[in-house]
């Protein structure tokens, strides 16, 4: 438990080891989504996180905004998660398996300010069939080609100015996760930056992993275990 937000920890790491490889895409990225697998250093990640932070702010999102994401494990997922943390928004990651019925139920609970997903998955339309489940006020954002006309594609946008600085506390809300729904409808689970760091760093210490260790993370990044 400490005083640093996840964004502050990430910024410190980028400053300490800017040239270290920090993020490696899945080798089947092109099959899942589109484009060649990406390999990013911490400096490259930091630049991308800053770009997405500025883009999200330009879309009217900021501290306290609840942003639902429905993304496969691609590099952009982690970059957007870090960008949301940097601008003080609240992440709400949703399973890729959920369709319109589940999404509609979650939106009624969390009242999403924005929803961000991909146009296609494995070559098939993904965003379009979920569009009707979103409340009218929810901002529709997307990645990749094949997005419905009403959706703003953000991965191809450029940032004209740096992101505005935002004061984020380690005790601020970082994310609203969802239970699996095996015994009923999924339930919202809020977690602060400190909640995430306490469990993540605890596991890191128990495993005794050295600084710079590589971690294979194939589990979907939609719950606290995978995020840790």
PDB file of C-alpha atoms in Angstrom:
ATOM      1  CA  UNK A   1       0.000   0.000   0.000  1.00  0.00           C
ATOM      2  CA  UNK A   2       1.551   3.311  -0.972  1.00  0.00           C
ATOM      3  CA  UNK A   3       1.262   6.809  -2.356  1.00  0.00           C
ATOM      4  CA  UNK A   4       2.030   6.249  -6.056  1.00  0.00           C
ATOM      5  CA  UNK A   5      -0.647   5.760  -8.703  1.00  0.00           C
ATOM      6  CA  UNK A   6      -0.199   3.173 -11.443  1.00  0.00           C
ATOM      7  CA  UNK A   7       0.490   5.992 -13.886  1.00  0.00           C
ATOM      8  CA  UNK A   8       3.245   7.389 -11.661  1.00  0.00           C
ATOM      9  CA  UNK A   9       4.840   3.946 -11.356  1.00  0.00           C
ATOM     10  CA  UNK A  10       4.745   3.510 -15.128  1.00  0.00           C
ATOM     11  CA  UNK A  11       6.267   6.965 -15.704  1.00  0.00           C
ATOM     12  CA  UNK A  12       9.099   6.202 -13.276  1.00  0.00           C
ATOM     13  CA  UNK A  13       9.836   2.907 -15.032  1.00  0.00           C
ATOM     14  CA  UNK A  14       9.900   4.615 -18.435  1.00  0.00           C
ATOM     15  CA  UNK A  15      12.403   7.159 -17.114  1.00  0.00           C
ATOM     16  CA  UNK A  16      14.592   4.455 -15.524  1.00  0.00           C
ATOM     17  CA  UNK A  17      14.730   1.937 -18.392  1.00  0.00           C
ATOM     18  CA  UNK A  18      13.448   3.725 -21.532  1.00  0.00           C
ATOM     19  CA  UNK A  19      15.155   1.365 -23.977  1.00  0.00           C
ATOM     20  CA  UNK A  20      14.035  -1.860 -22.295  1.00  0.00           C
ATOM     21  CA  UNK A  21      11.456  -3.920 -24.174  1.00  0.00           C
ATOM     22  CA  UNK A  22       8.204  -3.451 -22.264  1.00  0.00           C
ATOM     23  CA  UNK A  23       5.382  -4.904 -24.351  1.00  0.00           C
ATOM     24  CA  UNK A  24       5.204  -7.710 -26.924  1.00  0.00           C
ATOM     25  CA  UNK A  25       2.100  -8.447 -28.977  1.00  0.00           C
ATOM     26  CA  UNK A  26       0.640 -11.911 -29.348  1.00  0.00           C
ATOM     27  CA  UNK A  27       2.071 -13.668 -32.449  1.00  0.00           C
ATOM     28  CA  UNK A  28      -1.471 -14.229 -33.780  1.00  0.00           C
ATOM     29  CA  UNK A  29      -2.399 -10.532 -33.647  1.00  0.00           C
ATOM     30  CA  UNK A  30      -3.175 -10.390 -37.387  1.00  0.00           C
ATOM     31  CA  UNK A  31      -5.525 -13.374 -37.061  1.00  0.00           C
ATOM     32  CA  UNK A  32      -7.359 -11.826 -34.096  1.00  0.00           C
ATOM     33  CA  UNK A  33      -7.433  -8.210 -35.195  1.00  0.00           C
ATOM     34  CA  UNK A  34      -5.208  -6.638 -37.860  1.00  0.00           C
ATOM     35  CA  UNK A  35      -1.613  -5.536 -38.381  1.00  0.00           C
ATOM     36  CA  UNK A  36       1.733  -7.130 -37.586  1.00  0.00           C
ATOM     37  CA  UNK A  37       2.608  -7.939 -33.954  1.00  0.00           C
ATOM     38  CA  UNK A  38       4.172  -4.970 -32.176  1.00  0.00           C
ATOM     39  CA  UNK A  39       7.250  -4.829 -29.937  1.00  0.00           C
ATOM     40  CA  UNK A  40       7.488  -1.645 -27.876  1.00  0.00           C
ATOM     41  CA  UNK A  41      10.163  -0.311 -25.558  1.00  0.00           C
ATOM     42  CA  UNK A  42       9.111   1.615 -22.464  1.00  0.00           C
ATOM     43  CA  UNK A  43       9.952   4.895 -24.235  1.00  0.00           C
ATOM     44  CA  UNK A  44       7.751   3.905 -27.175  1.00  0.00           C
ATOM     45  CA  UNK A  45       4.990   2.845 -24.805  1.00  0.00           C
ATOM     46  CA  UNK A  46       5.222   6.172 -22.977  1.00  0.00           C
ATOM     47  CA  UNK A  47       4.847   8.095 -26.244  1.00  0.00           C
ATOM     48  CA  UNK A  48       1.814   6.020 -27.251  1.00  0.00           C
ATOM     49  CA  UNK A  49       0.215   6.375 -23.823  1.00  0.00           C
ATOM     50  CA  UNK A  50       0.669  10.152 -24.027  1.00  0.00           C
ATOM     51  CA  UNK A  51      -0.926  10.182 -27.505  1.00  0.00           C
ATOM     52  CA  UNK A  52      -3.933   8.146 -26.382  1.00  0.00           C
ATOM     53  CA  UNK A  53      -4.257  10.273 -23.235  1.00  0.00           C
ATOM     54  CA  UNK A  54      -4.487  13.449 -25.315  1.00  0.00           C
ATOM     55  CA  UNK A  55      -6.930  11.841 -27.768  1.00  0.00           C
ATOM     56  CA  UNK A  56      -9.213  10.631 -24.985  1.00  0.00           C
ATOM     57  CA  UNK A  57      -9.163  14.049 -23.338  1.00  0.00           C
ATOM     58  CA  UNK A  58     -10.014  15.649 -26.698  1.00  0.00           C
ATOM     59  CA  UNK A  59     -13.071  13.365 -26.790  1.00  0.00           C
ATOM     60  CA  UNK A  60     -14.237  14.912 -23.524  1.00  0.00           C
ATOM     61  CA  UNK A  61     -13.086  12.162 -21.147  1.00  0.00           C
ATOM     62  CA  UNK A  62     -11.249  12.890 -17.936  1.00  0.00           C
ATOM     63  CA  UNK A  63     -11.104  12.277 -14.216  1.00  0.00           C
ATOM     64  CA  UNK A  64     -13.999  10.117 -13.084  1.00  0.00           C
ATOM     65  CA  UNK A  65     -15.205   9.206 -16.588  1.00  0.00           C
ATOM     66  CA  UNK A  66     -16.194   5.526 -16.713  1.00  0.00           C
ATOM     67  CA  UNK A  67     -14.866   3.926 -19.896  1.00  0.00           C
ATOM     68  CA  UNK A  68     -15.917   0.404 -20.848  1.00  0.00           C
ATOM     69  CA  UNK A  69     -13.425  -1.500 -22.998  1.00  0.00           C
ATOM     70  CA  UNK A  70     -14.040  -4.723 -24.879  1.00  0.00           C
ATOM     71  CA  UNK A  71     -10.669  -5.577 -26.392  1.00  0.00           C
ATOM     72  CA  UNK A  72      -8.622  -8.694 -27.145  1.00  0.00           C
ATOM     73  CA  UNK A  73      -5.083  -9.024 -25.781  1.00  0.00           C
ATOM     74  CA  UNK A  74      -3.376  -6.690 -28.254  1.00  0.00           C
ATOM     75  CA  UNK A  75      -0.785  -4.008 -27.518  1.00  0.00           C
ATOM     76  CA  UNK A  76      -3.362  -1.224 -27.778  1.00  0.00           C
ATOM     77  CA  UNK A  77      -5.280  -2.702 -24.838  1.00  0.00           C
ATOM     78  CA  UNK A  78      -2.420  -2.088 -22.419  1.00  0.00           C
ATOM     79  CA  UNK A  79      -1.632   1.335 -23.897  1.00  0.00           C
ATOM     80  CA  UNK A  80      -5.256   2.448 -23.497  1.00  0.00           C
ATOM     81  CA  UNK A  81      -5.457   1.059 -19.949  1.00  0.00           C
ATOM     82  CA  UNK A  82      -2.398   3.128 -19.019  1.00  0.00           C
ATOM     83  CA  UNK A  83      -3.789   6.189 -20.812  1.00  0.00           C
ATOM     84  CA  UNK A  84      -7.049   5.952 -18.868  1.00  0.00           C
ATOM     85  CA  UNK A  85      -5.063   5.719 -15.627  1.00  0.00           C
ATOM     86  CA  UNK A  86      -3.035   8.794 -16.640  1.00  0.00           C
ATOM     87  CA  UNK A  87      -6.103  10.987 -17.234  1.00  0.00           C
ATOM     88  CA  UNK A  88      -7.847   9.761 -14.089  1.00  0.00           C
ATOM     89  CA  UNK A  89     -10.637   7.965 -15.933  1.00  0.00           C
ATOM     90  CA  UNK A  90     -12.129   4.729 -14.585  1.00  0.00           C
ATOM     91  CA  UNK A  91     -11.515   1.609 -16.659  1.00  0.00           C
ATOM     92  CA  UNK A  92     -14.256  -1.034 -16.955  1.00  0.00           C
ATOM     93  CA  UNK A  93     -12.922  -4.034 -18.923  1.00  0.00           C
ATOM     94  CA  UNK A  94     -15.525  -6.402 -20.390  1.00  0.00           C
ATOM     95  CA  UNK A  95     -15.116  -9.982 -21.604  1.00  0.00           C
ATOM     96  CA  UNK A  96     -14.895 -10.425 -25.377  1.00  0.00           C
ATOM     97  CA  UNK A  97     -17.454 -13.225 -25.021  1.00  0.00           C
ATOM     98  CA  UNK A  98     -20.200 -10.831 -23.933  1.00  0.00           C
ATOM     99  CA  UNK A  99     -22.690  -9.806 -26.584  1.00  0.00           C
ATOM    100  CA  UNK A 100     -25.477  -7.214 -26.671  1.00  0.00           C
ATOM    101  CA  UNK A 101     -27.586  -8.738 -23.879  1.00  0.00           C
ATOM    102  CA  UNK A 102     -24.728  -8.817 -21.353  1.00  0.00           C
ATOM    103  CA  UNK A 103     -23.380  -5.424 -22.422  1.00  0.00           C
ATOM    104  CA  UNK A 104     -26.807  -3.831 -21.991  1.00  0.00           C
ATOM    105  CA  UNK A 105     -27.026  -5.162 -18.438  1.00  0.00           C
ATOM    106  CA  UNK A 106     -23.560  -3.887 -17.482  1.00  0.00           C
ATOM    107  CA  UNK A 107     -24.294  -0.463 -18.978  1.00  0.00           C
ATOM    108  CA  UNK A 108     -27.396  -0.167 -16.802  1.00  0.00           C
ATOM    109  CA  UNK A 109     -25.286  -0.788 -13.693  1.00  0.00           C
ATOM    110  CA  UNK A 110     -22.222   1.300 -14.507  1.00  0.00           C
ATOM    111  CA  UNK A 111     -23.702   4.068 -16.702  1.00  0.00           C
ATOM    112  CA  UNK A 112     -20.682   4.133 -19.024  1.00  0.00           C
ATOM    113  CA  UNK A 113     -19.483   7.514 -20.289  1.00  0.00           C
ATOM    114  CA  UNK A 114     -17.719   5.796 -23.194  1.00  0.00           C
ATOM    115  CA  UNK A 115     -17.380   2.380 -24.810  1.00  0.00           C
ATOM    116  CA  UNK A 116     -14.271   1.342 -26.734  1.00  0.00           C
ATOM    117  CA  UNK A 117     -13.926  -1.801 -28.838  1.00  0.00           C
ATOM    118  CA  UNK A 118     -12.733  -3.149 -32.210  1.00  0.00           C
ATOM    119  CA  UNK A 119     -14.504  -3.169 -35.551  1.00  0.00           C
ATOM    120  CA  UNK A 120     -13.849  -6.824 -36.354  1.00  0.00           C
ATOM    121  CA  UNK A 121     -12.648  -9.960 -34.552  1.00  0.00           C
ATOM    122  CA  UNK A 122     -11.155 -12.814 -36.587  1.00  0.00           C
ATOM    123  CA  UNK A 123     -12.468 -11.171 -39.737  1.00  0.00           C
ATOM    124  CA  UNK A 124     -16.076 -10.977 -38.512  1.00  0.00           C
ATOM    125  CA  UNK A 125     -18.028  -7.850 -37.451  1.00  0.00           C
ATOM    126  CA  UNK A 126     -17.742  -7.287 -33.702  1.00  0.00           C
ATOM    127  CA  UNK A 127     -18.715  -3.729 -32.785  1.00  0.00           C
ATOM    128  CA  UNK A 128     -21.839  -3.479 -34.954  1.00  0.00           C
ATOM    129  CA  UNK A 129     -23.922  -6.079 -33.122  1.00  0.00           C
ATOM    130  CA  UNK A 130     -23.169  -4.471 -29.751  1.00  0.00           C
ATOM    131  CA  UNK A 131     -23.988  -0.922 -30.813  1.00  0.00           C
ATOM    132  CA  UNK A 132     -27.698  -1.091 -29.942  1.00  0.00           C
ATOM    133  CA  UNK A 133     -26.905  -2.177 -26.373  1.00  0.00           C
ATOM    134  CA  UNK A 134     -25.255   1.140 -25.526  1.00  0.00           C
ATOM    135  CA  UNK A 135     -27.258   3.987 -23.955  1.00  0.00           C
ATOM    136  CA  UNK A 136     -27.642   7.052 -26.248  1.00  0.00           C
ATOM    137  CA  UNK A 137     -25.371   9.201 -24.068  1.00  0.00           C
ATOM    138  CA  UNK A 138     -22.442   6.755 -24.214  1.00  0.00           C
ATOM    139  CA  UNK A 139     -19.550   7.969 -26.383  1.00  0.00           C
ATOM    140  CA  UNK A 140     -18.676   5.350 -29.007  1.00  0.00           C
ATOM    141  CA  UNK A 141     -14.954   4.868 -29.683  1.00  0.00           C
ATOM    142  CA  UNK A 142     -13.167   2.167 -31.658  1.00  0.00           C
ATOM    143  CA  UNK A 143      -9.972   0.659 -33.038  1.00  0.00           C
ATOM    144  CA  UNK A 144      -9.227  -0.692 -36.487  1.00  0.00           C
ATOM    145  CA  UNK A 145     -11.246  -0.950 -39.670  1.00  0.00           C
ATOM    146  CA  UNK A 146     -14.870  -2.045 -40.067  1.00  0.00           C
ATOM    147  CA  UNK A 147     -16.292   0.280 -37.416  1.00  0.00           C
ATOM    148  CA  UNK A 148     -19.899   1.507 -37.696  1.00  0.00           C
ATOM    149  CA  UNK A 149     -20.279   5.067 -39.023  1.00  0.00           C
ATOM    150  CA  UNK A 150     -21.350   6.432 -35.640  1.00  0.00           C
ATOM    151  CA  UNK A 151     -18.091   5.271 -33.986  1.00  0.00           C
ATOM    152  CA  UNK A 152     -14.963   7.458 -33.728  1.00  0.00           C
ATOM    153  CA  UNK A 153     -11.788   5.554 -34.617  1.00  0.00           C
ATOM    154  CA  UNK A 154      -8.997   6.669 -32.267  1.00  0.00           C
ATOM    155  CA  UNK A 155      -5.991   4.501 -33.170  1.00  0.00           C
ATOM    156  CA  UNK A 156      -5.428   6.462 -36.399  1.00  0.00           C
ATOM    157  CA  UNK A 157      -5.803   9.903 -34.787  1.00  0.00           C
ATOM    158  CA  UNK A 158      -2.893  12.152 -33.934  1.00  0.00           C
ATOM    159  CA  UNK A 159      -2.602  14.343 -30.855  1.00  0.00           C
ATOM    160  CA  UNK A 160      -2.102  18.029 -31.629  1.00  0.00           C
ATOM    161  CA  UNK A 161      -1.097  18.897 -28.067  1.00  0.00           C
ATOM    162  CA  UNK A 162       0.308  16.956 -25.081  1.00  0.00           C
ATOM    163  CA  UNK A 163      -2.225  15.609 -22.596  1.00  0.00           C
ATOM    164  CA  UNK A 164      -3.274  17.967 -19.841  1.00  0.00           C
ATOM    165  CA  UNK A 165      -1.788  16.954 -16.470  1.00  0.00           C
ATOM    166  CA  UNK A 166      -4.213  15.341 -14.028  1.00  0.00           C
ATOM    167  CA  UNK A 167      -3.678  14.817 -10.309  1.00  0.00           C
ATOM    168  CA  UNK A 168      -4.371  11.145  -9.585  1.00  0.00           C
ATOM    169  CA  UNK A 169      -4.142   9.671  -6.092  1.00  0.00           C
ATOM    170  CA  UNK A 170      -3.238   6.087  -5.278  1.00  0.00           C
ATOM    171  CA  UNK A 171      -6.586   5.908  -3.492  1.00  0.00           C
ATOM    172  CA  UNK A 172      -8.575   7.061  -6.539  1.00  0.00           C
ATOM    173  CA  UNK A 173     -10.731   4.523  -8.338  1.00  0.00           C
ATOM    174  CA  UNK A 174      -8.762   2.785 -11.100  1.00  0.00           C
ATOM    175  CA  UNK A 175     -11.253   0.253 -12.459  1.00  0.00           C
ATOM    176  CA  UNK A 176     -14.631  -1.389 -12.142  1.00  0.00           C
ATOM    177  CA  UNK A 177     -14.210  -5.099 -12.828  1.00  0.00           C
ATOM    178  CA  UNK A 178     -17.041  -7.604 -13.284  1.00  0.00           C
ATOM    179  CA  UNK A 179     -17.554 -11.008 -11.714  1.00  0.00           C
ATOM    180  CA  UNK A 180     -17.954 -13.950 -14.099  1.00  0.00           C
ATOM    181  CA  UNK A 181     -21.699 -14.277 -13.551  1.00  0.00           C
ATOM    182  CA  UNK A 182     -21.565 -18.035 -12.941  1.00  0.00           C
ATOM    183  CA  UNK A 183     -24.086 -17.737 -10.088  1.00  0.00           C
ATOM    184  CA  UNK A 184     -26.185 -14.853 -11.424  1.00  0.00           C
ATOM    185  CA  UNK A 185     -25.737 -11.583 -13.254  1.00  0.00           C
ATOM    186  CA  UNK A 186     -22.169 -10.148 -13.189  1.00  0.00           C
ATOM    187  CA  UNK A 187     -21.523  -7.844 -10.245  1.00  0.00           C
ATOM    188  CA  UNK A 188     -19.391  -4.708 -10.267  1.00  0.00           C
ATOM    189  CA  UNK A 189     -16.101  -4.824  -8.327  1.00  0.00           C
ATOM    190  CA  UNK A 190     -14.428  -1.400  -7.881  1.00  0.00           C
ATOM    191  CA  UNK A 191     -10.676  -1.258  -7.245  1.00  0.00           C
ATOM    192  CA  UNK A 192      -8.378   1.679  -6.527  1.00  0.00           C
ATOM    193  CA  UNK A 193      -4.787   2.046  -7.759  1.00  0.00           C
ATOM    194  CA  UNK A 194      -3.663   0.869  -4.313  1.00  0.00           C
ATOM    195  CA  UNK A 195      -5.946  -2.183  -4.481  1.00  0.00           C
ATOM    196  CA  UNK A 196      -4.281  -3.247  -7.722  1.00  0.00           C
ATOM    197  CA  UNK A 197      -0.738  -2.524  -6.587  1.00  0.00           C
ATOM    198  CA  UNK A 198      -1.076  -4.287  -3.246  1.00  0.00           C
ATOM    199  CA  UNK A 199      -2.072  -7.583  -4.861  1.00  0.00           C
ATOM    200  CA  UNK A 200       0.230  -7.234  -7.887  1.00  0.00           C
ATOM    201  CA  UNK A 201       3.377  -6.360  -5.937  1.00  0.00           C
ATOM    202  CA  UNK A 202       2.544  -8.985  -3.327  1.00  0.00           C
ATOM    203  CA  UNK A 203       2.444 -11.688  -5.987  1.00  0.00           C
ATOM    204  CA  UNK A 204       5.637 -10.319  -7.560  1.00  0.00           C
ATOM    205  CA  UNK A 205       7.498 -10.597  -4.245  1.00  0.00           C
ATOM    206  CA  UNK A 206       6.189 -14.100  -3.505  1.00  0.00           C
ATOM    207  CA  UNK A 207       7.362 -15.302  -6.928  1.00  0.00           C
ATOM    208  CA  UNK A 208      10.753 -13.671  -6.449  1.00  0.00           C
ATOM    209  CA  UNK A 209      10.885 -12.377 -10.012  1.00  0.00           C
ATOM    210  CA  UNK A 210      13.895 -10.185 -10.854  1.00  0.00           C
ATOM    211  CA  UNK A 211      13.655  -6.683 -12.280  1.00  0.00           C
ATOM    212  CA  UNK A 212      13.023  -6.933 -16.015  1.00  0.00           C
ATOM    213  CA  UNK A 213      11.630 -10.480 -15.953  1.00  0.00           C
ATOM    214  CA  UNK A 214       9.496 -11.471 -18.954  1.00  0.00           C
ATOM    215  CA  UNK A 215       5.918 -12.513 -18.190  1.00  0.00           C
ATOM    216  CA  UNK A 216       3.777 -14.529 -20.591  1.00  0.00           C
ATOM    217  CA  UNK A 217       0.222 -13.248 -20.076  1.00  0.00           C
ATOM    218  CA  UNK A 218      -2.273 -15.072 -22.336  1.00  0.00           C
ATOM    219  CA  UNK A 219      -5.203 -14.764 -19.924  1.00  0.00           C
ATOM    220  CA  UNK A 220      -7.777 -12.166 -21.068  1.00  0.00           C
ATOM    221  CA  UNK A 221      -7.044  -8.780 -19.474  1.00  0.00           C
ATOM    222  CA  UNK A 222     -10.580  -8.276 -18.174  1.00  0.00           C
ATOM    223  CA  UNK A 223     -10.256  -9.198 -14.504  1.00  0.00           C
ATOM    224  CA  UNK A 224      -8.042  -8.318 -11.581  1.00  0.00           C
ATOM    225  CA  UNK A 225      -6.001 -11.544 -11.741  1.00  0.00           C
ATOM    226  CA  UNK A 226      -4.867 -11.019 -15.313  1.00  0.00           C
ATOM    227  CA  UNK A 227      -4.322  -7.306 -14.721  1.00  0.00           C
ATOM    228  CA  UNK A 228      -2.130  -8.046 -11.711  1.00  0.00           C
TER     229      UNK A 228
END
